[in-house]
Coordinates of C-alpha atoms in Angstrom, one line a residue:
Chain A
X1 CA 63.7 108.1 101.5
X2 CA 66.6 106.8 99.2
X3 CA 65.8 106.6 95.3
X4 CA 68.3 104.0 93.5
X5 CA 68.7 103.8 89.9
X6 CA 70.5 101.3 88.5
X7 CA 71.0 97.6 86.6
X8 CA 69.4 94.5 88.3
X9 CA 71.4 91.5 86.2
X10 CA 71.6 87.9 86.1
X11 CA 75.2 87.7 86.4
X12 CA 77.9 84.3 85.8
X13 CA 80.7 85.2 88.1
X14 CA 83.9 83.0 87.3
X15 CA 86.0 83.1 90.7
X16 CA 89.1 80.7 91.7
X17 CA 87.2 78.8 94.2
X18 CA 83.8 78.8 92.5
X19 CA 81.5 79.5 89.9
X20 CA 78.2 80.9 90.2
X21 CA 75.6 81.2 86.8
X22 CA 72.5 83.3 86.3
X23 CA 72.4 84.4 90.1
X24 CA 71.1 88.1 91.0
X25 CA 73.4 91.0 90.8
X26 CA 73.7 94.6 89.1
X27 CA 75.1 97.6 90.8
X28 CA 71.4 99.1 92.2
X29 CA 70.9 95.5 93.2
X30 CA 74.1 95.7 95.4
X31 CA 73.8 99.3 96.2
X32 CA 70.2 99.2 96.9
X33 CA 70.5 96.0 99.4
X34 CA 73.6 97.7 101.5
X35 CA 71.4 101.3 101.8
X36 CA 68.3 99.4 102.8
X37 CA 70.4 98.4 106.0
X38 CA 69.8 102.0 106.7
X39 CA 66.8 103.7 105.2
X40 CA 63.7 103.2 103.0
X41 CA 65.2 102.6 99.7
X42 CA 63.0 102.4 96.5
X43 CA 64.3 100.9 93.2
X44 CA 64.1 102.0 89.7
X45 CA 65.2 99.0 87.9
X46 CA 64.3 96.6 85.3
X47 CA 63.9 93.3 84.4
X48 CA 62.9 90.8 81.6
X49 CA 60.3 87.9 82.3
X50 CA 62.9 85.2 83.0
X51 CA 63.5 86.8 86.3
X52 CA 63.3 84.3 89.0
X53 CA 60.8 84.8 91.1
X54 CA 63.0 84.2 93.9
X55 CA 65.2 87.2 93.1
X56 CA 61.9 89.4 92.6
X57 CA 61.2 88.2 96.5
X58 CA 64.4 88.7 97.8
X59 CA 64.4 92.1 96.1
X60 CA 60.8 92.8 97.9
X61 CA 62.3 91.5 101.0
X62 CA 64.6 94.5 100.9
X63 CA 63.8 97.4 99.1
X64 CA 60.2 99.6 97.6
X65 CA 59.8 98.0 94.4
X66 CA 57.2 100.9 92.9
X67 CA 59.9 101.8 90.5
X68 CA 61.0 98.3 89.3
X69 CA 59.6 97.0 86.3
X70 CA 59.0 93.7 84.7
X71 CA 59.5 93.9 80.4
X72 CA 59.0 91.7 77.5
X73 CA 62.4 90.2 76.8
X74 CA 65.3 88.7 79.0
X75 CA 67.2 90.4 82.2
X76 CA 70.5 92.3 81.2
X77 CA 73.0 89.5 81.9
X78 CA 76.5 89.8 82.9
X79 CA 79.4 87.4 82.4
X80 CA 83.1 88.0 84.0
X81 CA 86.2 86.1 85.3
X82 CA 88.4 86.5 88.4
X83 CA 92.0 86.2 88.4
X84 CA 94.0 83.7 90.7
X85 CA 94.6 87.0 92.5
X86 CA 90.9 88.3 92.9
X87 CA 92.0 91.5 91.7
X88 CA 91.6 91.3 87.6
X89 CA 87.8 90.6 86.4
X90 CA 87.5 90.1 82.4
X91 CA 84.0 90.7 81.6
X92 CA 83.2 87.5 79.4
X93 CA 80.0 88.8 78.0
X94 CA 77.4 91.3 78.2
X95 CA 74.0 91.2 77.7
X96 CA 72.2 94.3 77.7
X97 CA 68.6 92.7 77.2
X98 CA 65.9 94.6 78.4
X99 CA 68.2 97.4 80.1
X100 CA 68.9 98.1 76.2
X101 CA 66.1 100.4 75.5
X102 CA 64.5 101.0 78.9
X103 CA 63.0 104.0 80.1
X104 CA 63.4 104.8 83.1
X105 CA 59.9 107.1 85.4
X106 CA 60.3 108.3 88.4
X107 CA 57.0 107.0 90.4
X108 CA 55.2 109.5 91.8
X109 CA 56.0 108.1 95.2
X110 CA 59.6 108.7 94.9
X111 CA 59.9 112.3 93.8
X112 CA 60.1 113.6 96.8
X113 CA 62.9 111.6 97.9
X114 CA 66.0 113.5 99.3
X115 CA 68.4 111.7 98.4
X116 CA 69.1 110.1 95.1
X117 CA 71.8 107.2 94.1
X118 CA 72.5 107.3 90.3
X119 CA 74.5 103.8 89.6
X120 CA 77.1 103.4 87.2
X121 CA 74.4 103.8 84.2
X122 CA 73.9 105.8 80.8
X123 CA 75.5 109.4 81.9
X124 CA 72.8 111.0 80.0
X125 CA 69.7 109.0 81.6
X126 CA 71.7 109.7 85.0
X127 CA 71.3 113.3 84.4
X128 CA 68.0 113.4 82.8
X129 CA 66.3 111.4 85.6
X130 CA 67.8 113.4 88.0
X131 CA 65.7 116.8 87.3
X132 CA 62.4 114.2 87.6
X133 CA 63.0 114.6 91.7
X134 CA 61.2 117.3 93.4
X135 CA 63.9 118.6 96.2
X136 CA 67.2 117.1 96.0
X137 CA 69.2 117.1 99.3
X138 CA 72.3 114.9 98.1
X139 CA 72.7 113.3 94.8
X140 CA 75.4 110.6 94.0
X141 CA 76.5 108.5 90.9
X142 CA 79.0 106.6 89.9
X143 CA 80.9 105.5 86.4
X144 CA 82.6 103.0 84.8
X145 CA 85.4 102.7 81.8
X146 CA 82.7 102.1 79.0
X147 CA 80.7 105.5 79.5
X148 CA 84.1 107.3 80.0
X149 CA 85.4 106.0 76.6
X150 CA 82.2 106.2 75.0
X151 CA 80.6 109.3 76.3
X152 CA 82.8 111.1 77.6
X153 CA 80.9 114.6 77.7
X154 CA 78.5 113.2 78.6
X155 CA 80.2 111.6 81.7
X156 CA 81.7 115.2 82.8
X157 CA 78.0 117.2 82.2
X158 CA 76.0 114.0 84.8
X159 CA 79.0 115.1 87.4
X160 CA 78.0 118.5 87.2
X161 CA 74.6 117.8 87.5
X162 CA 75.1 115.7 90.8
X163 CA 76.4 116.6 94.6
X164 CA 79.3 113.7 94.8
X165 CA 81.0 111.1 92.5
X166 CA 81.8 107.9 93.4
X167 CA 84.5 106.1 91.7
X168 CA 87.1 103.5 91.2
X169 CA 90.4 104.6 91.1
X170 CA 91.4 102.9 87.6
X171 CA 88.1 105.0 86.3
X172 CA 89.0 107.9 87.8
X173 CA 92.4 108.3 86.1
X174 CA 91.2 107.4 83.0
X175 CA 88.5 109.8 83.0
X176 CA 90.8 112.7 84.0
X177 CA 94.4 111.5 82.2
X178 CA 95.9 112.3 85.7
X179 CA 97.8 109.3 87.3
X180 CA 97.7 111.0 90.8
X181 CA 94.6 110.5 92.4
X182 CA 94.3 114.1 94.7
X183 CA 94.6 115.4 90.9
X184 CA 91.8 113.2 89.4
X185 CA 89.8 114.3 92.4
X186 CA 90.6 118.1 91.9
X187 CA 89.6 118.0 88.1
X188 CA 86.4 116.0 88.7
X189 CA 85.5 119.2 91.7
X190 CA 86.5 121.5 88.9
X191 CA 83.8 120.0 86.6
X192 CA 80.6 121.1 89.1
X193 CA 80.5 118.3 91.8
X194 CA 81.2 119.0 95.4
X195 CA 82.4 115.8 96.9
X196 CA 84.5 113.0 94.7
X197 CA 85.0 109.8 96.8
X198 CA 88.0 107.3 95.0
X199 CA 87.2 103.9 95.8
X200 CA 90.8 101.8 95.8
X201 CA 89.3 98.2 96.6
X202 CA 91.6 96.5 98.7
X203 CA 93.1 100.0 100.1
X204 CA 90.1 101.5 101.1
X205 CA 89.4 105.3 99.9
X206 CA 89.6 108.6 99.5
X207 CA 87.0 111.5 100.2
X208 CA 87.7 115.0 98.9
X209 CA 85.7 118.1 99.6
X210 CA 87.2 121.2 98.7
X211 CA 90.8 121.5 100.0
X212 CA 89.5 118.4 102.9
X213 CA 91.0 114.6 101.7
X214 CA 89.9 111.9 104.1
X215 CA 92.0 108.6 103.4
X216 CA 90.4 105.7 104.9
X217 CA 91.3 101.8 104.9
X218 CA 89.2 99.1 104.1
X219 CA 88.8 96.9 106.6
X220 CA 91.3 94.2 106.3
X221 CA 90.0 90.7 105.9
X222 CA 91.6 87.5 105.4
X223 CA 89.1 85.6 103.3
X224 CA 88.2 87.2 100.0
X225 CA 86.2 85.3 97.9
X226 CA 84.3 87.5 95.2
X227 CA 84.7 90.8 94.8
X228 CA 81.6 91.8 92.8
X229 CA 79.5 94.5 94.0
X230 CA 81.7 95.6 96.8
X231 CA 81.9 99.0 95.4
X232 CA 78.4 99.2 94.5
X233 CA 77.6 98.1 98.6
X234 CA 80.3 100.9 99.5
X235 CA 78.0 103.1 97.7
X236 CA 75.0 102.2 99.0
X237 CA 75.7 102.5 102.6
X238 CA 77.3 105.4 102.4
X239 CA 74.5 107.2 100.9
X240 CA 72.2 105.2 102.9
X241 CA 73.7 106.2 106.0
X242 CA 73.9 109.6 105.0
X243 CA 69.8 109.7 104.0
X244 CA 69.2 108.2 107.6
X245 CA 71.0 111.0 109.2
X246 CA 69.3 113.3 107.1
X247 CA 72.6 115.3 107.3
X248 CA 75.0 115.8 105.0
X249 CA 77.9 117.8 106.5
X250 CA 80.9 116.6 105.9
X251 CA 81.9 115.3 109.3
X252 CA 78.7 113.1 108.7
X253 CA 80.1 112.6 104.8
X254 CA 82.9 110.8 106.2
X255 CA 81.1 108.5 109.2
X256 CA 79.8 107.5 105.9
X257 CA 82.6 106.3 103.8
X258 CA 83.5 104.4 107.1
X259 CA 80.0 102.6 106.9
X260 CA 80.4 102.3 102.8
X261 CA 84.0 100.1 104.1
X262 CA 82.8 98.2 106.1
X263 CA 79.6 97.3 103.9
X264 CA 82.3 96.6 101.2
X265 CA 84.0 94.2 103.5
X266 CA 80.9 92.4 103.9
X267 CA 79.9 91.9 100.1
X268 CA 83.6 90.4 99.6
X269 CA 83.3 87.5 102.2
X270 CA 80.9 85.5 100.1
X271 CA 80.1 84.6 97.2
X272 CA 77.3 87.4 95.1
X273 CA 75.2 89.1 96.9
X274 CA 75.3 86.7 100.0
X275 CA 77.9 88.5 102.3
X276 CA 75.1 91.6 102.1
X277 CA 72.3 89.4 102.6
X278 CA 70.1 89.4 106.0
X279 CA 73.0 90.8 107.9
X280 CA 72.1 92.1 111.1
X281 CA 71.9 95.5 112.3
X282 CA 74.7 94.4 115.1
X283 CA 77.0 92.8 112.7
X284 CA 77.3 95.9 111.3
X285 CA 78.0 98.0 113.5
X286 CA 79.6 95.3 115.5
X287 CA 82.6 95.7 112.5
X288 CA 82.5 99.8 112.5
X289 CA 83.5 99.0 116.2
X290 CA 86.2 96.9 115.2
X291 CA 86.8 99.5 112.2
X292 CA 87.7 102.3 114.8
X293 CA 89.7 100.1 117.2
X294 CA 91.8 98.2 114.3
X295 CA 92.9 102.2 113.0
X296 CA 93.8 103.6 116.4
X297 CA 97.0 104.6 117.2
Chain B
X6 CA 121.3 104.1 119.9
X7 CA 120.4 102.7 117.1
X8 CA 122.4 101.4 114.3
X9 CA 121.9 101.1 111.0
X10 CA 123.6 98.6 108.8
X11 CA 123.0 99.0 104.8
X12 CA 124.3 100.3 101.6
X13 CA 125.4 103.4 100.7
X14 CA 125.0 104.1 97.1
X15 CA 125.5 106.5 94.1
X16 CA 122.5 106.6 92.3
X17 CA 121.1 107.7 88.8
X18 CA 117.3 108.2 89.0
X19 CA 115.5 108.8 86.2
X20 CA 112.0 110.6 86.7
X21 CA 109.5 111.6 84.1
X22 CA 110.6 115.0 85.5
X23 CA 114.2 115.4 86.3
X24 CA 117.8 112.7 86.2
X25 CA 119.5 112.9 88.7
X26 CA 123.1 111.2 88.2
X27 CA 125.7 109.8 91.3
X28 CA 124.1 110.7 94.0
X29 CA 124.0 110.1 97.1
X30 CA 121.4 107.3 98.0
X31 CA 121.2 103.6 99.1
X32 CA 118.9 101.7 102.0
X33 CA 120.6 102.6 104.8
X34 CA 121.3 106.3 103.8
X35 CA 117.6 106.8 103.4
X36 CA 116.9 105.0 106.9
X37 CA 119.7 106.5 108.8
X38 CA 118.8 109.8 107.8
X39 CA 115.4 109.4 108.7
X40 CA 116.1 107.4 112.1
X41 CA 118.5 111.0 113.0
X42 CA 115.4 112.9 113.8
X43 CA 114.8 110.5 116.6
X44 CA 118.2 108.9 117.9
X45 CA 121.7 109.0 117.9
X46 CA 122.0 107.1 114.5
X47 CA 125.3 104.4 113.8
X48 CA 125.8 103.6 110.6
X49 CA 127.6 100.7 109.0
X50 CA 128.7 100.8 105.7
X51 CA 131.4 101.2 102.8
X52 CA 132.0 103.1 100.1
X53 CA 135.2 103.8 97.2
X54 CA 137.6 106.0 97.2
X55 CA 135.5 108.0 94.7
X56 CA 132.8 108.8 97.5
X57 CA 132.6 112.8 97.1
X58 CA 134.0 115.1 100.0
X59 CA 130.7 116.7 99.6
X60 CA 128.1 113.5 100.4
X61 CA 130.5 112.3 103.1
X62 CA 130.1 115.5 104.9
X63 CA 126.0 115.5 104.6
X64 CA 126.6 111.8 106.2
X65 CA 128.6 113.1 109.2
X66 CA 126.4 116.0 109.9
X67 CA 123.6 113.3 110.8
X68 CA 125.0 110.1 111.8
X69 CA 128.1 108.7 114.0
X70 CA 130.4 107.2 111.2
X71 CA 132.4 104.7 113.0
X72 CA 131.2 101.7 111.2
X73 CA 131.4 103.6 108.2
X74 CA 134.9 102.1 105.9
X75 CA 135.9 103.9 102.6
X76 CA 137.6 101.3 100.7
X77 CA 139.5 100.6 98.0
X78 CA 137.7 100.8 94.9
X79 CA 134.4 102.5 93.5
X80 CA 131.2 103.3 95.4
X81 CA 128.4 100.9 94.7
X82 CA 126.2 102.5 91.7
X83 CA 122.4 102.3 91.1
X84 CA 120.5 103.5 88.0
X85 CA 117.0 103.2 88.1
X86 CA 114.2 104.7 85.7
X87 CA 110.8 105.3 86.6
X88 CA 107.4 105.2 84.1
X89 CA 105.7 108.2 83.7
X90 CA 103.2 107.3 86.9
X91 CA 106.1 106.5 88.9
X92 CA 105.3 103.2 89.9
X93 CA 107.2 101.5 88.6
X94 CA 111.0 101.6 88.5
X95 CA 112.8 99.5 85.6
X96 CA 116.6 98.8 86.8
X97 CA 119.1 100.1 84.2
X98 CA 122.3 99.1 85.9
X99 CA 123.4 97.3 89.2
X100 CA 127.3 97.7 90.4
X101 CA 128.0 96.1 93.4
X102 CA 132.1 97.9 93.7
X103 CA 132.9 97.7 96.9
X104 CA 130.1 96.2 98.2
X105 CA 130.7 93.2 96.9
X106 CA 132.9 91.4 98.9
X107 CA 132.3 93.7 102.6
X108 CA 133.6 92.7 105.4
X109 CA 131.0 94.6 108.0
X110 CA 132.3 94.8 110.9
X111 CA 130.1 96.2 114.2
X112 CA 132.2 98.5 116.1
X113 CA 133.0 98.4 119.9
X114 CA 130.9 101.5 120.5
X115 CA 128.0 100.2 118.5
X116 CA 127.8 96.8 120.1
X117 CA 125.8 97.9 123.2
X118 CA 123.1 99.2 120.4
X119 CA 119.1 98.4 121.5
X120 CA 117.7 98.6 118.3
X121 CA 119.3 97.8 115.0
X122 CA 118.0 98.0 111.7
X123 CA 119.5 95.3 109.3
X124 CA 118.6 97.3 105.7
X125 CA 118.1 95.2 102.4
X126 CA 121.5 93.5 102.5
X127 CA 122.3 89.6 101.9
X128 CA 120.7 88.1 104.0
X129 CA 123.1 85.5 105.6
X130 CA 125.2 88.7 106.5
X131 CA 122.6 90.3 108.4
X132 CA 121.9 87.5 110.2
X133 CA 125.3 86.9 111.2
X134 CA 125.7 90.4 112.1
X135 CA 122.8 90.9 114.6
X136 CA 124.9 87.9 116.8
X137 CA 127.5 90.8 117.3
X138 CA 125.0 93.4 119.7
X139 CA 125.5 92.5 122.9
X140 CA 121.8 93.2 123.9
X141 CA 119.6 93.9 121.8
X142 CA 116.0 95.1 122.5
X143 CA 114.2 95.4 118.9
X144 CA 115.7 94.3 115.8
X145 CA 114.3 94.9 112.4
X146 CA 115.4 94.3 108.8
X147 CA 114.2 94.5 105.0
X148 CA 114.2 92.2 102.6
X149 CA 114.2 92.9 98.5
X150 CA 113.4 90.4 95.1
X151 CA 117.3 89.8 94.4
X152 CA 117.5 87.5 98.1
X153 CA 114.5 86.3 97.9
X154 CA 114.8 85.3 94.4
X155 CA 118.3 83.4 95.2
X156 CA 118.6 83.1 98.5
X157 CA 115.2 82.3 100.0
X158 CA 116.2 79.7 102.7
X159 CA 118.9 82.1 104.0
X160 CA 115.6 84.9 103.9
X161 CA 113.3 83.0 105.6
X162 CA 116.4 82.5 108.7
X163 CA 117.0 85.9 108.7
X164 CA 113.8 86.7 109.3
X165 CA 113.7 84.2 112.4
X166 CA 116.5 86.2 114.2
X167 CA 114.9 89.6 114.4
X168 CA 112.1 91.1 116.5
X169 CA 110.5 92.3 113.0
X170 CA 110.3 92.5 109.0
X171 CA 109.2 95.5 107.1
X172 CA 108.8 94.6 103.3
X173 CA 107.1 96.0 100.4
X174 CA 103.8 94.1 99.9
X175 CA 105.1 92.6 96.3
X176 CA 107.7 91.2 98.1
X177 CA 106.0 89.7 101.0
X178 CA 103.9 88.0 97.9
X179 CA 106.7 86.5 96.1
X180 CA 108.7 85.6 99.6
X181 CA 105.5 83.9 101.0
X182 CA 103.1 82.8 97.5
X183 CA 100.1 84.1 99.3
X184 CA 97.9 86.7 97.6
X185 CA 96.3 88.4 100.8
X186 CA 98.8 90.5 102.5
X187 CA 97.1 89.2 105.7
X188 CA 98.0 85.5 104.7
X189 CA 101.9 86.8 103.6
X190 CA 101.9 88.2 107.1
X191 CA 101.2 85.3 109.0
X192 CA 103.1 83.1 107.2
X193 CA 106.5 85.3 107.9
X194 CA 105.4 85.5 111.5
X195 CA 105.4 81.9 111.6
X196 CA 109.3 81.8 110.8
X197 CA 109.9 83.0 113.8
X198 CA 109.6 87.4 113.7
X199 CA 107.0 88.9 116.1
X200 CA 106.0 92.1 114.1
X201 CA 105.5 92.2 110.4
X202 CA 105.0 95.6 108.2
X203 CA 104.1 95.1 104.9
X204 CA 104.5 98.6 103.3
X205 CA 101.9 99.3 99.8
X206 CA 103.4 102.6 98.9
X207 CA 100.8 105.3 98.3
X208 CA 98.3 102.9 99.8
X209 CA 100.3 102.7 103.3
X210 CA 100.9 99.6 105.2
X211 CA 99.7 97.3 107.3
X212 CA 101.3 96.5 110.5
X213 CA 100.6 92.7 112.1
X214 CA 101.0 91.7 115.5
X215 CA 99.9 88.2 116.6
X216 CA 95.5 88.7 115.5
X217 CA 96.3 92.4 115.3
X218 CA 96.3 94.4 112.1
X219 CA 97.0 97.6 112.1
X220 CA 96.2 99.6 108.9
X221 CA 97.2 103.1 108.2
X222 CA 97.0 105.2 105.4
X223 CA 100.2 106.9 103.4
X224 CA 99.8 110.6 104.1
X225 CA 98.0 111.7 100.9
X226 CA 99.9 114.2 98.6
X227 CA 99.1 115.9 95.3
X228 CA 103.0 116.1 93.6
X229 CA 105.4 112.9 94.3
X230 CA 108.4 113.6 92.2
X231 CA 110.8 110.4 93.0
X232 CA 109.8 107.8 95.4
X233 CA 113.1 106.7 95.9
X234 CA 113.8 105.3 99.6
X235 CA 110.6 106.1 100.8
X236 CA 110.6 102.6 102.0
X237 CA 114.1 103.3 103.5
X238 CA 112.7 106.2 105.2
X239 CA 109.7 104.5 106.5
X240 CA 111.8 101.9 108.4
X241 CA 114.3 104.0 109.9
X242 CA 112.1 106.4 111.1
X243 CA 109.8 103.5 112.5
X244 CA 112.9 102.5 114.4
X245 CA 114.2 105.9 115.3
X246 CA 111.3 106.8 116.8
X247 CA 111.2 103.4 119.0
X248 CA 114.7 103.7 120.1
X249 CA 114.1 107.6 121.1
X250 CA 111.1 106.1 123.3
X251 CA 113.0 103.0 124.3
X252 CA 110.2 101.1 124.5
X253 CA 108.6 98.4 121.9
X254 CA 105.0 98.1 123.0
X255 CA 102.5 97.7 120.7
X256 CA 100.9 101.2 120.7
X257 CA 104.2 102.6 120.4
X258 CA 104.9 100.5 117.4
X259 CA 101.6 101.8 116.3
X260 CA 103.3 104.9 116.7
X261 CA 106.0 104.7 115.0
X262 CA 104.4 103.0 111.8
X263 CA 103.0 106.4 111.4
X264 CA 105.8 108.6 111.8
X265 CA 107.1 105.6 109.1
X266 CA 104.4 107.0 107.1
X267 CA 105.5 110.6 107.5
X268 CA 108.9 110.2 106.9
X269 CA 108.1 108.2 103.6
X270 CA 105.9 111.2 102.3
X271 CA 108.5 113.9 102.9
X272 CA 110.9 111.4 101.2
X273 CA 109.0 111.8 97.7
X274 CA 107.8 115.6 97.4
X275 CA 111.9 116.1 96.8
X276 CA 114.2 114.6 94.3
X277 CA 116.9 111.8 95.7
X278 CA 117.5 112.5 99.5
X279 CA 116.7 115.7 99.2
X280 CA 112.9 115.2 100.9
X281 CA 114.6 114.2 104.0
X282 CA 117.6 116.3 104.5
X283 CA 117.5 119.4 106.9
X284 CA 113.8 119.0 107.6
X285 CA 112.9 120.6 111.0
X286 CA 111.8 118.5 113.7
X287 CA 108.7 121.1 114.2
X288 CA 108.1 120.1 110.5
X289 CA 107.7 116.3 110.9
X290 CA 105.8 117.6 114.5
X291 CA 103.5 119.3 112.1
X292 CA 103.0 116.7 109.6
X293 CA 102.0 114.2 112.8
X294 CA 99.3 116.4 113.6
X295 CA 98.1 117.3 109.9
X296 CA 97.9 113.3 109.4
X297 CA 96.2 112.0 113.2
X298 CA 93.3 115.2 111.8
X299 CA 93.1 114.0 107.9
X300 CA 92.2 110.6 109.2
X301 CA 89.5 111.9 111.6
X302 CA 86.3 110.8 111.4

């Protein structure tokens, strides 16, 4: 099985065609929904007791809920704003809430999981919880501009501690003060992890394995209409993917990234977690079809 | 053949790393250059009388110079600086010399041309010019922010007398007001041009045929020292390599988008037009089959 730890959030979304309040998002919610698509993925999440209940069911539609938990207080909450151009977010306001102080425990039903997604969270929790899992076959976490500026050691000793980064490009240069991105990818091998994947939104992304780089294109879609969580479902299915081969070679590392596109491409046609929401099996790989014809040359 | 009509310039190119000052550069240097691996390469053009001995030989080594005039006057001079990521390049100084009021004129030998590339120039000369080939089988041009910013109408007629448009994807933004290049692309094939290529720099481009997109990766390298006329390159070797297969299907458009791609990353690993002079054609051979493996998957 898949473990994914990571924020569940109530977030406002502020886009140029619409604005949605209070609906259910967080980057283990995203990631989470996209892996589920592809294996038996349990949550370690929490929440405060104004979650909706229809969130809680849409969550226990989806995913093993053993290591989700329901706290005194409110549900971190998450306020940003889209540009005209889609491509600019200003976060508005956050709400940390319950996520503030929460410990995280491993259930016992998930330690034996192989493979284990670490979301954008506290580096230091990332890297703690990560030794609370019994036999490890692929570990994966992400990171975002306030842990890099904030806890920056911290950031560079979870890395080490995992078997592959994922990562936005903006985040990746400012974590490693390189603006060229086969650089930032060298540095962040140098510090203990063996694969780095560059996430470039709209221009798809780079794998790098030791002296390997596999570019790849998102898929190209007309009608974007909110961004949020499209890295977070890259992640998701590419790690999910990867726990339902069981296999993690790197020829299998990169059918992966190809799945973690085209679940991007999905999460960006509609509005929050919609365009990831009861997709069918077919639609997906329906589009990685379409994915390998659109490339070929 | 396949001729090239554009400027030839004397540049000053300031990189984080080295300035280079007066020399040789301009659109149709970059794309003629690159085009001579494929075809017999025509190139129309002026310079002044100041045009050193030295570039005018490294011009006639490569392409037929019978549209080529010296004239009266002083070359036309660039000076560009680029930020320390080099993406962006602030203009310094713009002198048109003799460019400013030619006279291009398409030689008897070069009017039988099948494919002609129609570089950044005014617009309302490039569209009078294309009227002079007798028979013309593929027709492509540029377009940059100084047309489009003052001559728009004359742009958008340009564009409805050639076979295709390559343009950066900024530019295809401000020319069409779309956001999505996808949008930008259908709205310049709807005045009238069969192909567009939007190129994004390190990111690629994106090649658009009626529904098709084509998407393809920029071959990925670790140390870019001066991106000048990549872009150039990109083009003419995208129409080199259709006029040395004489055909303009789409898979050999395909094709050729990629070998635009190759040409554009030798362009940048040197300084000026150095990344593109003397390469071997085993090397670009090389680089083909290095690229067709990286994306792989």
């Amino acid at each position: 099985m898949l473990t994914v730890f990571g924020s569940t959030a109530l977030d406002t979304i502020r886009t140029p065609t619409r604005v949605l309040k209070g609906v259910l998002g967080g980057a283990a919610t995203f990631a989470g929904i996209s892996a589920s698509y592809f294996v038996k993925t349990g949550l370690i999440a929490v929440v405060g007791k104004d979650f909706p209940k229809k969130y809680h069911n849409t969550l226990a539609r989806n995913l093993d809920l053993r290591g989700f938990k329901i706290q005194e207080g409110k549900t971190f909450r998450y306020d940003g704003s889209y540009d005209e151009t889609l491509s600019t977010r200003t976060t508005l306001k956050t709400e940390l809430n319950v996520l503030g102080n929460f410990k995280p425990i491993v259930p016992e039903e998930y330690r034996k999981s192989k493979f284990v997604y670490l979301a954008n969270n506290d580096p230091v929790q990332n890297a703690e919880l990560i030794k609370e899992f019994d036999n490890v076959k692929f570990s994966m976490c992400d990171t975002i501009e306030f842990w890099i500026k904030n806890k920056k050691s911290s950031v560079i000793k979870m890395i080490k501690s995992v078997d592959a980064v994922v990562i936005n490009d903006e985040e990746a240069k400012l974590l490693t003060k390189e603006h060229n991105l086969i650089k930032c990818a060298k540095k962040i091998m140098n510090w203990g992890t063996k694969y780095v994947v560059i996430k470039k939104g709209e221009h798809g992304s780079l794998l790098f394995f030791d002296d390997v780089i596999f570019p790849s294109v998102a898929f190209s879609l007309e009608d974007i209409v909110d961004p949020t969580g499209a890295g977070d479902s890259f992640a998701g299915a590419m790690i999910g993917y990867l726990a339902s081969k069981r296999c993690t070679n790197l020829s299998t590392i990169k059918k992966a990234v190809v799945y973690g596109n085209v679940l991007g491409s999905f999460a960006v046609e509609k509005y929050g977690l919609d365009g990831i929401l009861n997709l069918k099996k077919s639609q997906i790989s329906k589009r990685i079809k379409h994915y390998e014809k659109m490339i070929r040359f």
